[in-house]
PDB file of C-alpha atoms in Angstrom:
ATOM      1  CA  MET A 287       0.000   0.000   0.000  1.00  0.00           C
ATOM      2  CA  LEU A 288       2.871   2.317   0.816  1.00  0.00           C
ATOM      3  CA  GLU A 289       4.427   1.637  -2.581  1.00  0.00           C
ATOM      4  CA  VAL A 290       1.166   2.577  -4.331  1.00  0.00           C
ATOM      5  CA  GLY A 291       1.061   5.821  -2.335  1.00  0.00           C
ATOM      6  CA  LEU A 292       4.647   6.656  -3.262  1.00  0.00           C
ATOM      7  CA  LEU A 293       3.927   5.877  -6.903  1.00  0.00           C
ATOM      8  CA  THR A 294       0.853   8.129  -6.846  1.00  0.00           C
ATOM      9  CA  LEU A 295       2.779  10.974  -5.216  1.00  0.00           C
ATOM     10  CA  GLY A 296       5.513  10.562  -7.812  1.00  0.00           C
ATOM     11  CA  TRP A 297       3.017  10.842 -10.650  1.00  0.00           C
ATOM     12  CA  LEU A 298       1.329  13.861  -9.072  1.00  0.00           C
ATOM     13  CA  GLN A 299       4.692  15.562  -8.712  1.00  0.00           C
ATOM     14  CA  ALA A 300       5.528  14.685 -12.320  1.00  0.00           C
ATOM     15  CA  LEU A 301       2.242  16.209 -13.545  1.00  0.00           C
ATOM     16  CA  LEU A 302       2.452  19.393 -11.461  1.00  0.00           C
ATOM     17  CA  LEU A 303       4.376  21.475 -14.011  1.00  0.00           C
ATOM     18  CA  PRO A 304       2.384  20.354 -17.102  1.00  0.00           C
ATOM     19  CA  LEU A 305      -0.863  20.865 -15.213  1.00  0.00           C
ATOM     20  CA  THR A 306       0.220  24.382 -14.260  1.00  0.00           C
ATOM     21  CA  ARG A 307       0.839  25.264 -17.901  1.00  0.00           C
ATOM     22  CA  LEU A 308      -2.419  23.772 -19.155  1.00  0.00           C
ATOM     23  CA  GLY A 309      -4.437  25.199 -16.275  1.00  0.00           C
ATOM     24  CA  ALA A 310      -3.086  28.701 -16.871  1.00  0.00           C
ATOM     25  CA  PHE A 311      -3.810  28.355 -20.584  1.00  0.00           C
ATOM     26  CA  PHE A 312      -7.453  27.352 -20.113  1.00  0.00           C
ATOM     27  CA  LEU A 313      -7.956  30.057 -17.492  1.00  0.00           C
ATOM     28  CA  ALA A 314      -6.741  32.723 -19.939  1.00  0.00           C
ATOM     29  CA  ALA A 315      -8.100  31.338 -23.237  1.00  0.00           C
ATOM     30  CA  PRO A 316     -11.571  32.481 -24.389  1.00  0.00           C
ATOM     31  CA  LEU A 317     -12.874  28.932 -24.845  1.00  0.00           C
ATOM     32  CA  PHE A 318     -15.473  28.727 -22.063  1.00  0.00           C
ATOM     33  CA  PRO A 319     -17.401  32.019 -22.121  1.00  0.00           C
ATOM     34  CA  GLN A 320     -20.595  30.688 -20.556  1.00  0.00           C
ATOM     35  CA  VAL A 321     -18.787  29.191 -17.556  1.00  0.00           C
ATOM     36  CA  ALA A 322     -16.252  31.962 -17.087  1.00  0.00           C
ATOM     37  CA  SER A 323     -17.053  32.234 -13.381  1.00  0.00           C
ATOM     38  CA  ASN A 324     -16.680  28.474 -12.819  1.00  0.00           C
ATOM     39  CA  VAL A 325     -12.942  27.969 -12.560  1.00  0.00           C
ATOM     40  CA  ARG A 326     -13.301  24.339 -11.509  1.00  0.00           C
ATOM     41  CA  VAL A 327     -14.659  23.354 -14.919  1.00  0.00           C
ATOM     42  CA  ARG A 328     -11.568  24.714 -16.639  1.00  0.00           C
ATOM     43  CA  LEU A 329      -9.193  23.124 -14.145  1.00  0.00           C
ATOM     44  CA  ILE A 330     -10.929  19.736 -14.458  1.00  0.00           C
ATOM     45  CA  TYR A 331     -10.696  19.978 -18.254  1.00  0.00           C
ATOM     46  CA  ALA A 332      -6.995  20.878 -17.985  1.00  0.00           C
ATOM     47  CA  ALA A 333      -6.363  17.944 -15.628  1.00  0.00           C
ATOM     48  CA  ALA A 334      -8.160  15.515 -17.949  1.00  0.00           C
ATOM     49  CA  LEU A 335      -6.203  16.785 -20.932  1.00  0.00           C
ATOM     50  CA  CYS A 336      -2.972  16.526 -18.966  1.00  0.00           C
ATOM     51  CA  VAL A 337      -3.693  12.863 -18.227  1.00  0.00           C
ATOM     52  CA  LEU A 338      -4.419  12.239 -21.919  1.00  0.00           C
ATOM     53  CA  MET A 339      -1.063  13.827 -22.782  1.00  0.00           C
ATOM     54  CA  LEU A 340       0.857  11.353 -20.615  1.00  0.00           C
ATOM     55  CA  PRO A 341       2.311   9.489 -23.636  1.00  0.00           C
ATOM     56  CA  VAL A 342       4.229  12.604 -24.709  1.00  0.00           C
ATOM     57  CA  LEU A 343       5.609  13.240 -21.213  1.00  0.00           C
ATOM     58  CA  PRO A 344       9.031  11.707 -20.447  1.00  0.00           C
ATOM     59  CA  SER A 345       7.841   9.953 -17.299  1.00  0.00           C
ATOM     60  CA  THR A 346       8.163   6.354 -16.146  1.00  0.00           C
ATOM     61  CA  MET A 347       6.098   4.159 -13.865  1.00  0.00           C
ATOM     62  CA  THR A 348       8.983   2.680 -11.845  1.00  0.00           C
ATOM     63  CA  PRO A 349      10.664   4.064  -9.865  1.00  0.00           C
ATOM     64  CA  PRO A 350       8.448   7.102  -9.201  1.00  0.00           C
ATOM     65  CA  ARG A 351      10.405  10.242  -9.879  1.00  0.00           C
ATOM     66  CA  ALA A 352       9.952  13.807 -11.119  1.00  0.00           C
ATOM     67  CA  PRO A 353      11.091  13.741 -14.764  1.00  0.00           C
ATOM     68  CA  PHE A 354      11.342  17.534 -14.975  1.00  0.00           C
ATOM     69  CA  GLY A 355      13.308  18.022 -11.783  1.00  0.00           C
ATOM     70  CA  GLU A 356      12.090  19.211  -8.429  1.00  0.00           C
ATOM     71  CA  PRO A 357       9.297  21.753  -8.995  1.00  0.00           C
ATOM     72  CA  ASN A 358       9.921  25.090  -7.319  1.00  0.00           C
ATOM     73  CA  LEU A 359       8.201  28.454  -7.285  1.00  0.00           C
ATOM     74  CA  LEU A 360      10.263  29.857 -10.177  1.00  0.00           C
ATOM     75  CA  LEU A 361       9.436  26.922 -12.459  1.00  0.00           C
ATOM     76  CA  LEU A 362       5.753  27.093 -11.516  1.00  0.00           C
ATOM     77  CA  LEU A 363       5.642  30.808 -12.317  1.00  0.00           C
ATOM     78  CA  ASN A 364       7.407  30.171 -15.616  1.00  0.00           C
ATOM     79  CA  GLU A 365       4.884  27.487 -16.604  1.00  0.00           C
ATOM     80  CA  ALA A 366       1.979  29.706 -15.555  1.00  0.00           C
ATOM     81  CA  LEU A 367       3.386  32.617 -17.565  1.00  0.00           C
ATOM     82  CA  LEU A 368       3.808  30.455 -20.655  1.00  0.00           C
ATOM     83  CA  GLY A 369       0.251  29.121 -20.369  1.00  0.00           C
ATOM     84  CA  VAL A 370      -1.203  32.610 -19.884  1.00  0.00           C
ATOM     85  CA  ALA A 371       0.809  33.868 -22.870  1.00  0.00           C
ATOM     86  CA  CYS A 372      -0.660  31.188 -25.133  1.00  0.00           C
ATOM     87  CA  GLY A 373      -4.162  31.882 -23.824  1.00  0.00           C
ATOM     88  CA  LEU A 374      -3.872  35.639 -24.319  1.00  0.00           C
ATOM     89  CA  ALA A 375      -2.787  35.083 -27.919  1.00  0.00           C
ATOM     90  CA  LEU A 376      -6.280  33.690 -28.484  1.00  0.00           C
ATOM     91  CA  GLN A 377      -7.817  36.503 -26.450  1.00  0.00           C
ATOM     92  CA  PHE A 378      -6.512  38.976 -29.047  1.00  0.00           C
ATOM     93  CA  VAL A 379      -8.973  37.498 -31.561  1.00  0.00           C
ATOM     94  CA  THR A 380     -11.863  37.908 -29.126  1.00  0.00           C
ATOM     95  CA  ALA A 381     -10.821  41.498 -28.442  1.00  0.00           C
ATOM     96  CA  ALA A 382     -10.727  42.218 -32.184  1.00  0.00           C
ATOM     97  CA  VAL A 383     -14.220  40.778 -32.641  1.00  0.00           C
ATOM     98  CA  VAL A 384     -15.596  42.785 -29.703  1.00  0.00           C
ATOM     99  CA  LEU A 385     -13.992  45.991 -30.983  1.00  0.00           C
ATOM    100  CA  ALA A 386     -15.439  45.411 -34.458  1.00  0.00           C
ATOM    101  CA  GLY A 387     -18.877  44.858 -32.922  1.00  0.00           C
ATOM    102  CA  GLU A 388     -18.624  48.129 -31.000  1.00  0.00           C
ATOM    103  CA  GLN A 389     -17.787  50.074 -34.149  1.00  0.00           C
ATOM    104  CA  ILE A 390     -20.645  48.431 -36.047  1.00  0.00           C
ATOM    105  CA  SER A 391     -23.073  49.206 -33.208  1.00  0.00           C
ATOM    106  CA  MET A 392     -22.046  52.859 -33.215  1.00  0.00           C
ATOM    107  CA  SER A 393     -22.524  53.106 -36.985  1.00  0.00           C
ATOM    108  CA  LEU A 394     -25.991  51.544 -36.697  1.00  0.00           C
ATOM    109  CA  GLY A 395     -26.958  53.798 -33.815  1.00  0.00           C
ATOM    110  CA  ILE A 396     -27.607  50.986 -31.340  1.00  0.00           C
ATOM    111  CA  GLY A 397     -24.492  51.359 -29.212  1.00  0.00           C
ATOM    112  CA  PHE A 398     -26.756  51.891 -26.199  1.00  0.00           C
ATOM    113  CA  ALA A 399     -28.102  48.311 -26.482  1.00  0.00           C
ATOM    114  CA  GLN A 400     -25.606  46.446 -24.334  1.00  0.00           C
ATOM    115  CA  ALA A 401     -25.424  43.127 -22.537  1.00  0.00           C
ATOM    116  CA  PHE A 402     -23.105  41.763 -19.872  1.00  0.00           C
ATOM    117  CA  ASP A 403     -20.530  39.138 -20.802  1.00  0.00           C
ATOM    118  CA  PRO A 404     -18.485  37.568 -17.951  1.00  0.00           C
ATOM    119  CA  THR A 405     -15.391  37.413 -20.173  1.00  0.00           C
ATOM    120  CA  VAL A 406     -15.251  40.993 -21.521  1.00  0.00           C
ATOM    121  CA  GLY A 407     -17.773  42.888 -19.389  1.00  0.00           C
ATOM    122  CA  SER A 408     -20.562  45.093 -20.713  1.00  0.00           C
ATOM    123  CA  THR A 409     -20.532  45.089 -24.532  1.00  0.00           C
ATOM    124  CA  PRO A 410     -23.030  45.926 -27.309  1.00  0.00           C
ATOM    125  CA  VAL A 411     -25.337  43.159 -28.463  1.00  0.00           C
ATOM    126  CA  VAL A 412     -23.652  43.137 -31.877  1.00  0.00           C
ATOM    127  CA  SER A 413     -20.349  42.371 -30.151  1.00  0.00           C
ATOM    128  CA  GLN A 414     -22.067  39.536 -28.291  1.00  0.00           C
ATOM    129  CA  PHE A 415     -23.388  38.158 -31.561  1.00  0.00           C
ATOM    130  CA  LEU A 416     -20.001  38.362 -33.301  1.00  0.00           C
ATOM    131  CA  ASN A 417     -18.293  36.824 -30.268  1.00  0.00           C
ATOM    132  CA  LEU A 418     -20.645  33.837 -30.366  1.00  0.00           C
ATOM    133  CA  LEU A 419     -20.104  33.625 -34.129  1.00  0.00           C
ATOM    134  CA  ALA A 420     -16.338  33.569 -33.585  1.00  0.00           C
ATOM    135  CA  LEU A 421     -16.635  30.707 -31.077  1.00  0.00           C
ATOM    136  CA  LEU A 422     -18.949  28.810 -33.420  1.00  0.00           C
ATOM    137  CA  VAL A 423     -16.489  29.265 -36.290  1.00  0.00           C
ATOM    138  CA  PHE A 424     -13.668  28.177 -33.985  1.00  0.00           C
ATOM    139  CA  ILE A 425     -15.421  24.917 -33.107  1.00  0.00           C
ATOM    140  CA  THR A 426     -16.767  24.085 -36.580  1.00  0.00           C
ATOM    141  CA  THR A 427     -13.359  24.590 -38.213  1.00  0.00           C
ATOM    142  CA  GLY A 428     -11.663  22.229 -35.762  1.00  0.00           C
ATOM    143  CA  GLY A 429     -10.030  24.915 -33.660  1.00  0.00           C
ATOM    144  CA  HIS A 430     -10.323  22.814 -30.497  1.00  0.00           C
ATOM    145  CA  THR A 431      -8.245  20.048 -32.075  1.00  0.00           C
ATOM    146  CA  ILE A 432      -5.652  22.606 -33.171  1.00  0.00           C
ATOM    147  CA  VAL A 433      -5.456  23.950 -29.613  1.00  0.00           C
ATOM    148  CA  ILE A 434      -4.963  20.455 -28.170  1.00  0.00           C
ATOM    149  CA  ALA A 435      -2.302  19.674 -30.796  1.00  0.00           C
ATOM    150  CA  THR A 436      -0.561  22.992 -30.123  1.00  0.00           C
ATOM    151  CA  MET A 437      -0.421  22.435 -26.363  1.00  0.00           C
ATOM    152  CA  THR A 438       0.788  18.878 -26.916  1.00  0.00           C
ATOM    153  CA  GLU A 439       3.504  20.216 -29.195  1.00  0.00           C
ATOM    154  CA  SER A 440       4.434  22.768 -26.541  1.00  0.00           C
ATOM    155  CA  LEU A 441       5.217  19.918 -24.129  1.00  0.00           C
ATOM    156  CA  ARG A 442       7.584  18.482 -26.741  1.00  0.00           C
ATOM    157  CA  THR A 443       9.157  21.761 -27.865  1.00  0.00           C
ATOM    158  CA  LEU A 444       9.431  23.340 -24.424  1.00  0.00           C
ATOM    159  CA  PRO A 445       9.408  20.531 -21.836  1.00  0.00           C
ATOM    160  CA  PRO A 446       7.987  21.566 -18.464  1.00  0.00           C
ATOM    161  CA  GLY A 447      10.752  22.926 -16.285  1.00  0.00           C
ATOM    162  CA  SER A 448      12.713  24.539 -19.137  1.00  0.00           C
ATOM    163  CA  PHE A 449      12.951  28.244 -18.379  1.00  0.00           C
ATOM    164  CA  SER A 450      11.988  30.599 -21.220  1.00  0.00           C
ATOM    165  CA  VAL A 451      11.793  34.382 -21.445  1.00  0.00           C
ATOM    166  CA  LEU A 452       9.019  35.994 -23.485  1.00  0.00           C
ATOM    167  CA  ASP A 453       9.989  38.773 -25.870  1.00  0.00           C
ATOM    168  CA  LEU A 454       8.110  42.024 -25.188  1.00  0.00           C
ATOM    169  CA  GLY A 455       8.500  43.161 -28.799  1.00  0.00           C
ATOM    170  CA  THR A 456       6.846  39.980 -29.987  1.00  0.00           C
ATOM    171  CA  TRP A 457       3.885  40.652 -27.728  1.00  0.00           C
ATOM    172  CA  LEU A 458       3.551  44.238 -28.970  1.00  0.00           C
ATOM    173  CA  GLU A 459       3.549  42.931 -32.525  1.00  0.00           C
ATOM    174  CA  ALA A 460       0.913  40.331 -31.679  1.00  0.00           C
ATOM    175  CA  SER A 461      -1.328  42.893 -29.942  1.00  0.00           C
ATOM    176  CA  SER A 462      -1.696  44.741 -33.256  1.00  0.00           C
ATOM    177  CA  THR A 463      -4.015  41.871 -34.254  1.00  0.00           C
ATOM    178  CA  ILE A 464      -6.729  43.538 -32.162  1.00  0.00           C
ATOM    179  CA  PHE A 465      -6.826  46.685 -34.303  1.00  0.00           C
ATOM    180  CA  LYS A 466      -5.958  45.116 -37.649  1.00  0.00           C
ATOM    181  CA  GLY A 467      -8.497  42.335 -37.188  1.00  0.00           C
ATOM    182  CA  ALA A 468     -11.211  44.760 -36.060  1.00  0.00           C
ATOM    183  CA  ALA A 469     -10.557  46.955 -39.100  1.00  0.00           C
ATOM    184  CA  LEU A 470     -10.797  43.974 -41.459  1.00  0.00           C
ATOM    185  CA  LEU A 471     -14.044  42.808 -39.880  1.00  0.00           C
ATOM    186  CA  CYS A 472     -15.958  46.081 -39.740  1.00  0.00           C
ATOM    187  CA  ALA A 473     -14.480  48.164 -42.602  1.00  0.00           C
ATOM    188  CA  PRO A 474     -16.843  46.910 -45.394  1.00  0.00           C
ATOM    189  CA  LEU A 475     -19.960  47.544 -43.333  1.00  0.00           C
ATOM    190  CA  LEU A 476     -18.721  50.926 -42.091  1.00  0.00           C
ATOM    191  CA  LEU A 477     -18.007  52.071 -45.659  1.00  0.00           C
ATOM    192  CA  ALA A 478     -21.459  50.924 -46.752  1.00  0.00           C
ATOM    193  CA  MET A 479     -23.089  52.751 -43.845  1.00  0.00           C
ATOM    194  CA  LEU A 480     -21.099  55.862 -44.754  1.00  0.00           C
ATOM    195  CA  SER A 481     -22.675  55.743 -48.205  1.00  0.00           C
ATOM    196  CA  VAL A 482     -26.117  55.407 -46.595  1.00  0.00           C
ATOM    197  CA  ASN A 483     -25.489  58.413 -44.369  1.00  0.00           C
ATOM    198  CA  ILE A 484     -24.243  60.463 -47.316  1.00  0.00           C
ATOM    199  CA  GLY A 485     -27.419  59.551 -49.195  1.00  0.00           C
ATOM    200  CA  MET A 486     -29.546  60.640 -46.245  1.00  0.00           C
ATOM    201  CA  GLY A 487     -27.632  63.923 -46.125  1.00  0.00           C
ATOM    202  CA  VAL A 488     -28.279  64.556 -49.816  1.00  0.00           C
ATOM    203  CA  LEU A 489     -31.952  63.727 -49.269  1.00  0.00           C
ATOM    204  CA  GLN A 490     -32.108  66.210 -46.407  1.00  0.00           C
ATOM    205  CA  ARG A 491     -30.607  68.966 -48.570  1.00  0.00           C
ATOM    206  CA  SER A 492     -32.997  68.282 -51.435  1.00  0.00           C
ATOM    207  CA  THR A 493     -36.121  68.114 -49.228  1.00  0.00           C
ATOM    208  CA  PRO A 494     -35.620  70.355 -46.166  1.00  0.00           C
ATOM    209  CA  SER A 495     -39.109  69.585 -44.872  1.00  0.00           C
ATOM    210  CA  LEU A 496     -38.176  65.920 -44.339  1.00  0.00           C
ATOM    211  CA  ASN A 497     -37.357  65.025 -40.724  1.00  0.00           C
ATOM    212  CA  VAL A 498     -34.114  63.199 -41.395  1.00  0.00           C
ATOM    213  CA  PHE A 499     -33.638  62.222 -37.735  1.00  0.00           C
ATOM    214  CA  SER A 500     -36.831  60.164 -37.561  1.00  0.00           C
ATOM    215  CA  VAL A 501     -36.369  58.611 -40.994  1.00  0.00           C
ATOM    216  CA  GLY A 502     -32.593  58.226 -40.958  1.00  0.00           C
ATOM    217  CA  PHE A 503     -32.483  56.023 -37.849  1.00  0.00           C
ATOM    218  CA  ALA A 504     -34.931  53.501 -39.324  1.00  0.00           C
ATOM    219  CA  VAL A 505     -33.145  53.496 -42.674  1.00  0.00           C
ATOM    220  CA  SER A 506     -29.724  53.073 -41.047  1.00  0.00           C
ATOM    221  CA  LEU A 507     -30.992  50.270 -38.827  1.00  0.00           C
ATOM    222  CA  ILE A 508     -32.648  48.311 -41.634  1.00  0.00           C
ATOM    223  CA  ALA A 509     -29.770  48.852 -44.064  1.00  0.00           C
ATOM    224  CA  GLY A 510     -27.178  48.006 -41.402  1.00  0.00           C
ATOM    225  CA  PHE A 511     -28.724  44.691 -40.412  1.00  0.00           C
ATOM    226  CA  ALA A 512     -29.292  43.789 -44.062  1.00  0.00           C
ATOM    227  CA  LEU A 513     -25.649  44.487 -44.861  1.00  0.00           C
ATOM    228  CA  LEU A 514     -24.544  42.567 -41.766  1.00  0.00           C
ATOM    229  CA  PHE A 515     -26.548  39.543 -42.945  1.00  0.00           C
ATOM    230  CA  ILE A 516     -25.035  39.802 -46.435  1.00  0.00           C
ATOM    231  CA  LEU A 517     -21.471  40.219 -45.120  1.00  0.00           C
ATOM    232  CA  LEU A 518     -21.643  37.368 -42.581  1.00  0.00           C
ATOM    233  CA  PRO A 519     -19.850  34.846 -44.867  1.00  0.00           C
ATOM    234  CA  MET A 520     -16.980  37.279 -45.423  1.00  0.00           C
ATOM    235  CA  ILE A 521     -16.801  38.110 -41.710  1.00  0.00           C
ATOM    236  CA  SER A 522     -16.659  34.385 -40.908  1.00  0.00           C
ATOM    237  CA  GLU A 523     -13.750  33.924 -43.319  1.00  0.00           C
ATOM    238  CA  ARG A 524     -11.863  36.805 -41.698  1.00  0.00           C
ATOM    239  CA  ILE A 525     -12.460  35.299 -38.258  1.00  0.00           C
ATOM    240  CA  VAL A 526     -11.059  31.969 -39.447  1.00  0.00           C
ATOM    241  CA  GLU A 527      -7.948  33.783 -40.673  1.00  0.00           C
ATOM    242  CA  LEU A 528      -7.539  35.500 -37.296  1.00  0.00           C
ATOM    243  CA  TRP A 529      -7.776  32.170 -35.440  1.00  0.00           C
ATOM    244  CA  GLN A 530      -5.205  30.645 -37.801  1.00  0.00           C
ATOM    245  CA  GLN A 531      -2.834  33.578 -37.321  1.00  0.00           C
ATOM    246  CA  SER A 532      -3.103  33.261 -33.542  1.00  0.00           C
ATOM    247  CA  ALA A 533      -2.398  29.525 -33.642  1.00  0.00           C
ATOM    248  CA  GLU A 534       0.586  30.109 -35.927  1.00  0.00           C
ATOM    249  CA  PHE A 535       1.861  32.844 -33.613  1.00  0.00           C
ATOM    250  CA  ILE A 536       1.709  30.466 -30.648  1.00  0.00           C
ATOM    251  CA  ARG A 537       3.570  27.729 -32.539  1.00  0.00           C
ATOM    252  CA  GLN A 538       6.328  29.763 -34.168  1.00  0.00           C
ATOM    253  CA  ARG A 539       6.891  32.799 -31.943  1.00  0.00           C
ATOM    254  CA  LEU A 540       6.049  31.579 -28.438  1.00  0.00           C
ATOM    255  CA  LEU A 541       7.007  27.902 -28.704  1.00  0.00           C
ATOM    256  CA  GLY A 542       9.668  28.160 -31.395  1.00  0.00           C
ATOM    257  CA  ALA A 543       8.239  25.239 -33.369  1.00  0.00           C
ATOM    258  CA  ARG A 544       9.125  24.738 -37.032  1.00  0.00           C
TER     259      ARG A 544
END
């Protein structure tokens, strides 16, 4: 019985560093928006995934030992930082989608219609819709399998316990995805709404008796939602590209994979 206890403690010690990396990743990644307040769900998922990744870990059954060395506070912080860095790389895509939704809401005149999201706070309903669309696109395109493969590759490329320093310049370059991605997502609709507003201005100049404020809001709202429905396929393609860029950034820039 004592030998089984020692073996179990050895395995738990061996899994402490990988579990720290995976747990920090799932706590920072925008993959569970509806259970953002339930941390236990994410930690249980990280623990289950860590057990499934045992074949890629250089551990042995006998004798029980810590294959990555004795875990200490510095190594735990390093693993947590690496996991949070990978998770925040995916958060950049969510931030770009939310920012695009805010700009679209302002152009439609419904920026006041907001809802509360546990992950990003109070955001317009259009941002909520685009955020759910981004998660749906992520799942339907196999993004969850890419994430699992990427984290598995991270255990091979950077074994737990190997100290790594993140480059600040790389992070500043990656953060530009928020603004570039938001511009790519909302620019077509904003340009179309600009044409609608110019047309309403010309109509106001030609017929001064027309109350453009009462008519213009309805026209902008109907035209905006119609254009949003038409542009949804293109927006979905741009979101797929943003997810792919984030996954490639994690592989090549953070993990150094080839």
